[in-house]
Amino acid sequence: MAKFEYEAEKWNGEHIKGRIDAKSEAEVKVRVRNMGYKPITVKALSKDKNFRGVNLQSLSLKEKIDFTQTFLTLNKAGLPIIESLIFIEKDAASRQVRMLAQEIKKQVISGYTLSDTIARYPGLFEPVYIGLAKAGEDSGELDKTFERLIELLRKQGDIKAKVISALTYPAFVLILAHAVVLVMLMFVFPAFKDMFDQQGKELPAITAFCMTAGEFLKEKWAVIPIGIAGIVGTIIYLLKWEVSRRRIEELLLKIPLISELVKASSFSNFLTVMQIGYDAGIPILDCLYLSRTTLSNSVMQDAIRISIKRMQAGAHLSEALKAANIFPKMILFMVSTGEQSGRLGELMTQCVSHIDQQLDIIVDTIGKLIEPLLLIFIGCLVCFLALALYLPLFQSYSV
């Protein structure tokens, strides 16, 4: 991989510069566009001594929180930025965090600001993190901004944990059910083969199917890992391919309850960044741009792009959000009230609280709904296997 320097334009016309590792200029342009910027120039760089030997991988959410929290604590204690970074470089628990602190320290010593330095690592820090750090430096309130960043990172972690908790149990049950079916087909049904053959009667259709499937899987057992790998690979490919990913995201927004979960988790992150950015003194248009980068659903991203264009044309925030046609009426009403009363930050905080409550209700509802559905599925599966195993025995008794 080579290192490239790019210049890009934000939605508000502001030009930014950064550096990125990529295989080609085309890849750089694609990644810059994915960050929400419009690439202007891209040029390859010769090896820079400040970046030589750097092999930083992506940071986990916990590592990012630890780095931000430690830096905030040291900064509030009165330590200069460089001394804080030296402390993190020596004593951080994570090797990745120590390497990151070392590289940031080198750049700061070279004369770069903290926000300019972390902007050179878009693979480690999201545009939201970079934008809020820059706002904190410009306003002279870096401590408050990092407190907001920690709040945001923890909020994102909580949302992720809620979604994972709603999906972990059904995923475990489905995996266990498939394992039981494989054991039944490969070992239990073949054990009854001689008994069924001695009866001299034609087996019921479901029994014959299970016997054939079991014999095939036992002889061609390599099909199982290959099939699992093929399914997983296909899913990953479909999620990465832009055309199929967009279709999947469109479908998710049409499925009852699932669409509510996607929207609530997305709105929670979106409004939290809006509120934090607004309180940090970032212009409302830039807040909207930063909030858009938190959305993983391309359909919702396109909707917010409409809002950005409306604001660029002079519309108020409430009017711009209404044009996106994805926000609940309650949020639009509270934002509009905040604009009219001059308490937009306070009303956005209430919006975040409202969405978080809705998210908790949705996750709880999904959890309660999944349990009976899984019981029905497991019951049908057990019934099918039991019938396949015992129908030939019932036939012999009836003679």
GROMACS .gro file of C-alpha atoms in nm:
model
  399
    1MET     CA    1   0.000   0.000   0.000
    2ALA     CA    2   0.107   0.357  -0.070
    3LYS     CA    3   0.031   0.677   0.116
    4PHE     CA    4  -0.171   0.948  -0.056
    5GLU     CA    5  -0.255   1.305   0.037
    6TYR     CA    6  -0.599   1.430  -0.061
    7GLU     CA    7  -0.782   1.760  -0.067
    8ALA     CA    8  -1.161   1.744  -0.042
    9GLU     CA    9  -1.461   1.972  -0.011
   10LYS     CA   10  -1.723   1.950   0.261
   11TRP     CA   11  -2.092   2.019   0.213
   12ASN     CA   12  -2.052   2.375   0.333
   13GLY     CA   13  -1.776   2.446   0.079
   14GLU     CA   14  -1.492   2.423   0.331
   15HIS     CA   15  -1.176   2.252   0.202
   16ILE     CA   16  -0.997   1.992   0.413
   17LYS     CA   17  -0.677   1.793   0.368
   18GLY     CA   18  -0.574   1.452   0.492
   19ARG     CA   19  -0.362   1.147   0.431
   20ILE     CA   20  -0.473   0.791   0.371
   21ASP     CA   21  -0.322   0.451   0.289
   22ALA     CA   22  -0.456   0.293  -0.029
   23LYS     CA   23  -0.360   0.085  -0.332
   24SER     CA   24  -0.444   0.349  -0.593
   25GLU     CA   25  -0.577   0.701  -0.645
   26ALA     CA   26  -0.913   0.553  -0.747
   27GLU     CA   27  -0.943   0.376  -0.412
   28VAL     CA   28  -0.858   0.700  -0.231
   29LYS     CA   29  -1.136   0.884  -0.414
   30VAL     CA   30  -1.387   0.612  -0.331
   31ARG     CA   31  -1.295   0.615   0.038
   32VAL     CA   32  -1.304   0.995   0.054
   33ARG     CA   33  -1.653   0.992  -0.100
   34ASN     CA   34  -1.759   0.729   0.154
   35MET     CA   35  -1.648   0.970   0.427
   36GLY     CA   36  -1.896   1.221   0.285
   37TYR     CA   37  -1.642   1.450   0.118
   38LYS     CA   38  -1.602   1.554  -0.245
   39PRO     CA   39  -1.245   1.471  -0.357
   40ILE     CA   40  -1.063   1.754  -0.538
   41THR     CA   41  -0.700   1.643  -0.565
   42VAL     CA   42  -0.520   1.320  -0.480
   43LYS     CA   43  -0.145   1.271  -0.499
   44ALA     CA   44   0.091   0.997  -0.393
   45LEU     CA   45   0.349   1.077  -0.126
   46SER     CA   46   0.699   0.952  -0.084
   47LYS     CA   47   0.771   0.774   0.241
   48ASP     CA   48   0.753   1.021   0.530
   49LYS     CA   49   0.986   0.958   0.821
   50ASN     CA   50   0.699   1.045   1.057
   51PHE     CA   51   0.493   0.758   0.919
   52ARG     CA   52   0.771   0.506   0.853
   53GLY     CA   53   0.710   0.170   1.015
   54VAL     CA   54   0.358   0.257   1.128
   55ASN     CA   55   0.120  -0.038   1.116
   56LEU     CA   56  -0.186   0.082   1.303
   57GLN     CA   57  -0.498  -0.128   1.270
   58SER     CA   58  -0.851  -0.019   1.355
   59LEU     CA   59  -0.924   0.054   1.720
   60SER     CA   60  -1.202  -0.122   1.903
   61LEU     CA   61  -1.467   0.091   2.070
   62LYS     CA   62  -1.323   0.007   2.412
   63GLU     CA   63  -0.972   0.112   2.303
   64LYS     CA   64  -1.107   0.436   2.163
   65ILE     CA   65  -1.292   0.511   2.487
   66ASP     CA   66  -0.984   0.425   2.695
   67PHE     CA   67  -0.762   0.652   2.485
   68THR     CA   68  -1.010   0.942   2.498
   69GLN     CA   69  -1.083   0.900   2.870
   70THR     CA   70  -0.716   0.880   2.968
   71PHE     CA   71  -0.626   1.179   2.753
   72LEU     CA   72  -0.914   1.378   2.904
   73THR     CA   73  -0.816   1.290   3.261
   74LEU     CA   74  -0.454   1.390   3.208
   75ASN     CA   75  -0.549   1.708   3.024
   76LYS     CA   76  -0.789   1.812   3.303
   77ALA     CA   77  -0.510   1.747   3.553
   78GLY     CA   78  -0.309   2.019   3.378
   79LEU     CA   79  -0.062   1.808   3.180
   80PRO     CA   80   0.036   1.943   2.836
   81ILE     CA   81  -0.076   1.743   2.533
   82ILE     CA   82   0.269   1.598   2.461
   83GLU     CA   83   0.323   1.481   2.821
   84SER     CA   84  -0.025   1.326   2.821
   85LEU     CA   85   0.057   1.137   2.503
   86ILE     CA   86   0.392   1.021   2.647
   87PHE     CA   87   0.208   0.882   2.951
   88ILE     CA   88  -0.042   0.696   2.730
   89GLU     CA   89   0.242   0.570   2.509
   90LYS     CA   90   0.416   0.413   2.809
   91ASP     CA   91   0.129   0.292   3.027
   92ALA     CA   92  -0.174   0.217   2.806
   93ALA     CA   93  -0.293  -0.144   2.835
   94SER     CA   94  -0.350  -0.185   2.461
   95ARG     CA   95  -0.054  -0.204   2.224
   96GLN     CA   96  -0.258  -0.033   1.953
   97VAL     CA   97  -0.331   0.260   2.184
   98ARG     CA   98   0.038   0.290   2.276
   99MET     CA   99   0.137   0.296   1.908
  100LEU     CA  100  -0.134   0.551   1.834
  101ALA     CA  101  -0.016   0.780   2.115
  102GLN     CA  102   0.340   0.751   1.988
  103GLU     CA  103   0.246   0.853   1.634
  104ILE     CA  104   0.021   1.139   1.748
  105LYS     CA  105   0.303   1.264   1.973
  106LYS     CA  106   0.544   1.270   1.677
  107GLN     CA  107   0.305   1.476   1.467
  108VAL     CA  108   0.224   1.721   1.747
  109ILE     CA  109   0.596   1.770   1.812
  110SER     CA  110   0.636   1.840   1.439
  111GLY     CA  111   0.389   2.127   1.470
  112TYR     CA  112   0.055   1.972   1.378
  113THR     CA  113  -0.253   2.023   1.593
  114LEU     CA  114  -0.424   1.729   1.762
  115SER     CA  115  -0.725   1.741   1.527
  116ASP     CA  116  -0.505   1.766   1.217
  117THR     CA  117  -0.307   1.466   1.338
  118ILE     CA  118  -0.603   1.236   1.403
  119ALA     CA  119  -0.750   1.346   1.069
  120ARG     CA  120  -0.454   1.164   0.909
  121TYR     CA  121  -0.598   0.836   1.040
  122PRO     CA  122  -0.952   0.813   0.896
  123GLY     CA  123  -0.937   0.436   0.944
  124LEU     CA  124  -0.904   0.485   1.320
  125PHE     CA  125  -1.121   0.792   1.380
  126GLU     CA  126  -1.460   0.865   1.228
  127PRO     CA  127  -1.537   1.209   1.078
  128VAL     CA  128  -1.754   1.279   1.385
  129TYR     CA  129  -1.460   1.227   1.620
  130ILE     CA  130  -1.231   1.442   1.404
  131GLY     CA  131  -1.490   1.718   1.363
  132LEU     CA  132  -1.567   1.743   1.734
  133ALA     CA  133  -1.197   1.741   1.824
  134LYS     CA  134  -1.137   2.029   1.581
  135ALA     CA  135  -1.436   2.219   1.725
  136GLY     CA  136  -1.292   2.174   2.075
  137GLU     CA  137  -0.955   2.310   1.971
  138ASP     CA  138  -1.107   2.606   1.783
  139SER     CA  139  -1.333   2.698   2.075
  140GLY     CA  140  -1.068   2.641   2.342
  141GLU     CA  141  -1.293   2.386   2.516
  142LEU     CA  142  -1.108   2.065   2.437
  143ASP     CA  143  -1.194   1.915   2.777
  144LYS     CA  144  -1.568   1.963   2.730
  145THR     CA  145  -1.550   1.831   2.375
  146PHE     CA  146  -1.369   1.516   2.484
  147GLU     CA  147  -1.628   1.466   2.758
  148ARG     CA  148  -1.894   1.481   2.487
  149LEU     CA  149  -1.692   1.240   2.273
  150ILE     CA  150  -1.675   0.989   2.558
  151GLU     CA  151  -2.049   1.027   2.610
  152LEU     CA  152  -2.105   0.966   2.238
  153LEU     CA  153  -1.876   0.662   2.223
  154ARG     CA  154  -2.043   0.506   2.525
  155LYS     CA  155  -2.383   0.579   2.375
  156GLN     CA  156  -2.283   0.403   2.055
  157GLY     CA  157  -2.157   0.110   2.261
  158ASP     CA  158  -2.487   0.090   2.452
  159ILE     CA  159  -2.690   0.090   2.129
  160LYS     CA  160  -2.468  -0.178   1.978
  161ALA     CA  161  -2.499  -0.389   2.293
  162LYS     CA  162  -2.879  -0.359   2.289
  163VAL     CA  163  -2.902  -0.470   1.927
  164ILE     CA  164  -2.659  -0.757   1.981
  165SER     CA  165  -2.844  -0.872   2.293
  166ALA     CA  166  -3.167  -0.885   2.094
  167LEU     CA  167  -3.006  -1.107   1.829
  168THR     CA  168  -2.769  -1.326   2.034
  169TYR     CA  169  -3.029  -1.558   2.186
  170PRO     CA  170  -3.212  -1.643   1.860
  171ALA     CA  171  -2.880  -1.686   1.678
  172PHE     CA  172  -2.759  -1.931   1.946
  173VAL     CA  173  -3.086  -2.128   1.937
  174LEU     CA  174  -3.079  -2.152   1.555
  175ILE     CA  175  -2.717  -2.270   1.551
  176LEU     CA  176  -2.795  -2.530   1.820
  177ALA     CA  177  -3.103  -2.646   1.628
  178HIS     CA  178  -2.902  -2.694   1.309
  179ALA     CA  179  -2.638  -2.890   1.502
  180VAL     CA  180  -2.905  -3.120   1.648
  181VAL     CA  181  -3.054  -3.178   1.302
  182LEU     CA  182  -2.712  -3.272   1.161
  183VAL     CA  183  -2.650  -3.517   1.445
  184MET     CA  184  -2.993  -3.674   1.395
  185LEU     CA  185  -2.950  -3.710   1.020
  186MET     CA  186  -2.590  -3.835   1.026
  187PHE     CA  187  -2.599  -4.072   1.325
  188VAL     CA  188  -2.949  -4.143   1.456
  189PHE     CA  189  -3.138  -4.218   1.133
  190PRO     CA  190  -2.862  -4.442   0.984
  191ALA     CA  191  -2.874  -4.651   1.307
  192PHE     CA  192  -3.236  -4.746   1.227
  193LYS     CA  193  -3.162  -4.837   0.864
  194ASP     CA  194  -3.136  -5.215   0.924
  195MET     CA  195  -3.456  -5.218   1.128
  196PHE     CA  196  -3.649  -5.034   0.856
  197ASP     CA  197  -3.506  -5.264   0.586
  198GLN     CA  198  -3.621  -5.575   0.775
  199GLN     CA  199  -3.979  -5.452   0.765
  200GLY     CA  200  -3.976  -5.486   0.387
  201LYS     CA  201  -4.210  -5.194   0.339
  202GLU     CA  202  -4.176  -4.867   0.155
  203LEU     CA  203  -4.071  -4.591   0.392
  204PRO     CA  204  -4.283  -4.278   0.435
  205ALA     CA  205  -4.166  -3.985   0.225
  206ILE     CA  206  -4.025  -3.780   0.514
  207THR     CA  207  -3.841  -4.084   0.655
  208ALA     CA  208  -3.693  -4.170   0.316
  209PHE     CA  209  -3.583  -3.808   0.275
  210CYS     CA  210  -3.411  -3.801   0.616
  211MET     CA  211  -3.241  -4.139   0.554
  212THR     CA  212  -3.112  -4.027   0.215
  213ALA     CA  213  -2.995  -3.691   0.350
  214GLY     CA  214  -2.823  -3.860   0.647
  215GLU     CA  215  -2.637  -4.111   0.429
  216PHE     CA  216  -2.529  -3.839   0.190
  217LEU     CA  217  -2.400  -3.611   0.469
  218LYS     CA  218  -2.221  -3.899   0.640
  219GLU     CA  219  -2.040  -3.999   0.320
  220LYS     CA  220  -1.987  -3.644   0.194
  221TRP     CA  221  -1.927  -3.477   0.530
  222ALA     CA  222  -1.694  -3.221   0.366
  223VAL     CA  223  -2.006  -3.066   0.215
  224ILE     CA  224  -2.100  -2.929   0.559
  225PRO     CA  225  -1.800  -2.696   0.619
  226ILE     CA  226  -1.789  -2.606   0.250
  227GLY     CA  227  -2.160  -2.524   0.253
  228ILE     CA  228  -2.127  -2.316   0.572
  229ALA     CA  229  -1.827  -2.130   0.428
  230GLY     CA  230  -2.017  -2.073   0.104
  231ILE     CA  231  -2.321  -1.934   0.284
  232VAL     CA  232  -2.110  -1.706   0.504
  233GLY     CA  233  -1.904  -1.591   0.205
  234THR     CA  234  -2.218  -1.520   0.003
  235ILE     CA  235  -2.369  -1.317   0.286
  236ILE     CA  236  -2.047  -1.115   0.326
  237TYR     CA  237  -2.030  -1.055  -0.048
  238LEU     CA  238  -2.394  -0.942  -0.063
  239LEU     CA  239  -2.338  -0.706   0.230
  240LYS     CA  240  -2.030  -0.554   0.066
  241TRP     CA  241  -2.158  -0.530  -0.291
  242GLU     CA  242  -2.314  -0.186  -0.319
  243VAL     CA  243  -2.616  -0.293  -0.528
  244SER     CA  244  -2.719  -0.586  -0.307
  245ARG     CA  245  -2.639  -0.399   0.015
  246ARG     CA  246  -2.871  -0.117  -0.083
  247ARG     CA  247  -3.150  -0.364  -0.166
  248ILE     CA  248  -3.105  -0.529   0.172
  249GLU     CA  249  -3.112  -0.192   0.348
  250GLU     CA  250  -3.427  -0.096   0.160
  251LEU     CA  251  -3.586  -0.426   0.262
  252LEU     CA  252  -3.494  -0.378   0.628
  253LEU     CA  253  -3.679  -0.047   0.627
  254LYS     CA  254  -3.995  -0.223   0.508
  255ILE     CA  255  -4.008  -0.512   0.757
  256PRO     CA  256  -4.232  -0.429   1.057
  257LEU     CA  257  -4.050  -0.393   1.389
  258ILE     CA  258  -3.710  -0.450   1.223
  259SER     CA  259  -3.749  -0.117   1.044
  260GLU     CA  260  -3.837   0.046   1.376
  261LEU     CA  261  -3.524  -0.099   1.534
  262VAL     CA  262  -3.303   0.024   1.248
  263LYS     CA  263  -3.457   0.371   1.252
  264ALA     CA  264  -3.452   0.410   1.630
  265SER     CA  265  -3.086   0.305   1.664
  266SER     CA  266  -2.990   0.530   1.370
  267PHE     CA  267  -3.186   0.830   1.499
  268SER     CA  268  -3.036   0.788   1.846
  269ASN     CA  269  -2.680   0.822   1.711
  270PHE     CA  270  -2.784   1.092   1.462
  271LEU     CA  271  -2.953   1.317   1.719
  272THR     CA  272  -2.683   1.261   1.980
  273VAL     CA  273  -2.417   1.389   1.739
  274MET     CA  274  -2.643   1.680   1.642
  275GLN     CA  275  -2.689   1.777   2.005
  276ILE     CA  276  -2.321   1.732   2.100
  277GLY     CA  277  -2.200   1.921   1.794
  278TYR     CA  278  -2.446   2.204   1.849
  279ASP     CA  279  -2.344   2.239   2.216
  280ALA     CA  280  -1.979   2.239   2.110
  281GLY     CA  281  -2.042   2.542   1.889
  282ILE     CA  282  -2.023   2.369   1.551
  283PRO     CA  283  -2.239   2.540   1.283
  284ILE     CA  284  -2.573   2.363   1.243
  285LEU     CA  285  -2.500   2.267   0.880
  286ASP     CA  286  -2.175   2.101   0.983
  287CYS     CA  287  -2.363   1.929   1.265
  288LEU     CA  288  -2.602   1.787   1.009
  289TYR     CA  289  -2.313   1.671   0.794
  290LEU     CA  290  -2.137   1.504   1.090
  291SER     CA  291  -2.461   1.337   1.200
  292ARG     CA  292  -2.508   1.193   0.853
  293THR     CA  293  -2.178   1.006   0.882
  294THR     CA  294  -2.320   0.805   1.176
  295LEU     CA  295  -2.586   0.647   0.953
  296SER     CA  296  -2.494   0.307   0.811
  297ASN     CA  297  -2.812   0.274   0.603
  298SER     CA  298  -2.756   0.421   0.255
  299VAL     CA  299  -3.127   0.496   0.209
  300MET     CA  300  -3.128   0.712   0.520
  301GLN     CA  301  -2.800   0.874   0.414
  302ASP     CA  302  -2.960   0.979   0.085
  303ALA     CA  303  -3.256   1.122   0.274
  304ILE     CA  304  -3.026   1.333   0.494
  305ARG     CA  305  -2.843   1.451   0.183
  306ILE     CA  306  -3.174   1.611   0.080
  307SER     CA  307  -3.187   1.787   0.418
  308ILE     CA  308  -2.833   1.919   0.371
  309LYS     CA  309  -2.920   2.062   0.032
  310ARG     CA  310  -3.230   2.227   0.179
  311MET     CA  311  -3.022   2.390   0.452
  312GLN     CA  312  -2.769   2.508   0.197
  313ALA     CA  313  -3.059   2.673   0.017
  314GLY     CA  314  -3.150   2.861   0.336
  315ALA     CA  315  -3.412   2.639   0.500
  316HIS     CA  316  -3.439   2.600   0.879
  317LEU     CA  317  -3.328   2.276   1.042
  318SER     CA  318  -3.684   2.158   1.109
  319GLU     CA  319  -3.784   2.224   0.747
  320ALA     CA  320  -3.473   2.045   0.619
  321LEU     CA  321  -3.535   1.740   0.838
  322LYS     CA  322  -3.898   1.729   0.730
  323ALA     CA  323  -3.785   1.720   0.365
  324ALA     CA  324  -3.594   1.396   0.439
  325ASN     CA  325  -3.929   1.228   0.507
  326ILE     CA  326  -3.784   0.975   0.753
  327PHE     CA  327  -3.813   1.145   1.093
  328PRO     CA  328  -4.108   1.090   1.331
  329LYS     CA  329  -4.343   1.384   1.373
  330MET     CA  330  -4.252   1.413   1.743
  331ILE     CA  331  -3.885   1.481   1.659
  332LEU     CA  332  -3.977   1.735   1.390
  333PHE     CA  333  -4.211   1.912   1.633
  334MET     CA  334  -3.950   1.930   1.911
  335VAL     CA  335  -3.679   2.058   1.674
  336SER     CA  336  -3.917   2.320   1.537
  337THR     CA  337  -4.013   2.426   1.891
  338GLY     CA  338  -3.645   2.449   1.987
  339GLU     CA  339  -3.571   2.675   1.690
  340GLN     CA  340  -3.862   2.906   1.765
  341SER     CA  341  -3.790   2.929   2.138
  342GLY     CA  342  -3.411   2.954   2.106
  343ARG     CA  343  -3.365   2.632   2.307
  344LEU     CA  344  -3.262   2.401   2.026
  345GLY     CA  345  -2.987   2.228   2.226
  346GLU     CA  346  -3.221   2.156   2.516
  347LEU     CA  347  -3.497   2.024   2.289
  348MET     CA  348  -3.253   1.803   2.098
  349THR     CA  349  -3.144   1.653   2.431
  350GLN     CA  350  -3.509   1.570   2.498
  351CYS     CA  351  -3.534   1.420   2.148
  352VAL     CA  352  -3.241   1.191   2.228
  353SER     CA  353  -3.403   1.083   2.553
  354HIS     CA  354  -3.732   1.015   2.374
  355ILE     CA  355  -3.565   0.803   2.103
  356ASP     CA  356  -3.364   0.609   2.362
  357GLN     CA  357  -3.684   0.518   2.545
  358GLN     CA  358  -3.840   0.406   2.217
  359LEU     CA  359  -3.532   0.198   2.138
  360ASP     CA  360  -3.552   0.022   2.474
  361ILE     CA  361  -3.920  -0.058   2.412
  362ILE     CA  362  -3.847  -0.191   2.060
  363VAL     CA  363  -3.560  -0.412   2.178
  364ASP     CA  364  -3.773  -0.547   2.461
  365THR     CA  365  -4.064  -0.613   2.223
  366ILE     CA  366  -3.841  -0.797   1.976
  367GLY     CA  367  -3.700  -1.009   2.257
  368LYS     CA  368  -4.047  -1.105   2.378
  369LEU     CA  369  -4.167  -1.175   2.022
  370ILE     CA  370  -3.868  -1.387   1.924
  371GLU     CA  371  -3.908  -1.634   2.212
  372PRO     CA  372  -4.252  -1.773   2.109
  373LEU     CA  373  -4.146  -1.773   1.742
  374LEU     CA  374  -3.838  -1.979   1.831
  375LEU     CA  375  -4.051  -2.217   2.038
  376ILE     CA  376  -4.282  -2.268   1.741
  377PHE     CA  377  -3.986  -2.326   1.509
  378ILE     CA  378  -3.820  -2.575   1.747
  379GLY     CA  379  -4.153  -2.748   1.804
  380CYS     CA  380  -4.211  -2.791   1.430
  381LEU     CA  381  -3.855  -2.919   1.386
  382VAL     CA  382  -3.889  -3.174   1.667
  383CYS     CA  383  -4.227  -3.283   1.533
  384PHE     CA  384  -4.084  -3.335   1.184
  385LEU     CA  385  -3.789  -3.544   1.309
  386ALA     CA  386  -4.010  -3.747   1.544
  387LEU     CA  387  -4.259  -3.827   1.268
  388ALA     CA  388  -3.978  -3.921   1.030
  389LEU     CA  389  -3.834  -4.158   1.290
  390TYR     CA  390  -4.151  -4.318   1.429
  391LEU     CA  391  -4.388  -4.336   1.131
  392PRO     CA  392  -4.232  -4.663   1.004
  393LEU     CA  393  -4.268  -4.811   1.355
  394PHE     CA  394  -4.634  -4.708   1.371
  395GLN     CA  395  -4.689  -4.874   1.032
  396SER     CA  396  -4.541  -5.201   1.155
  397TYR     CA  397  -4.763  -5.199   1.465
  398SER     CA  398  -5.073  -5.140   1.258
  399VAL     CA  399  -5.024  -5.463   1.057
   0.00000   0.00000   0.00000
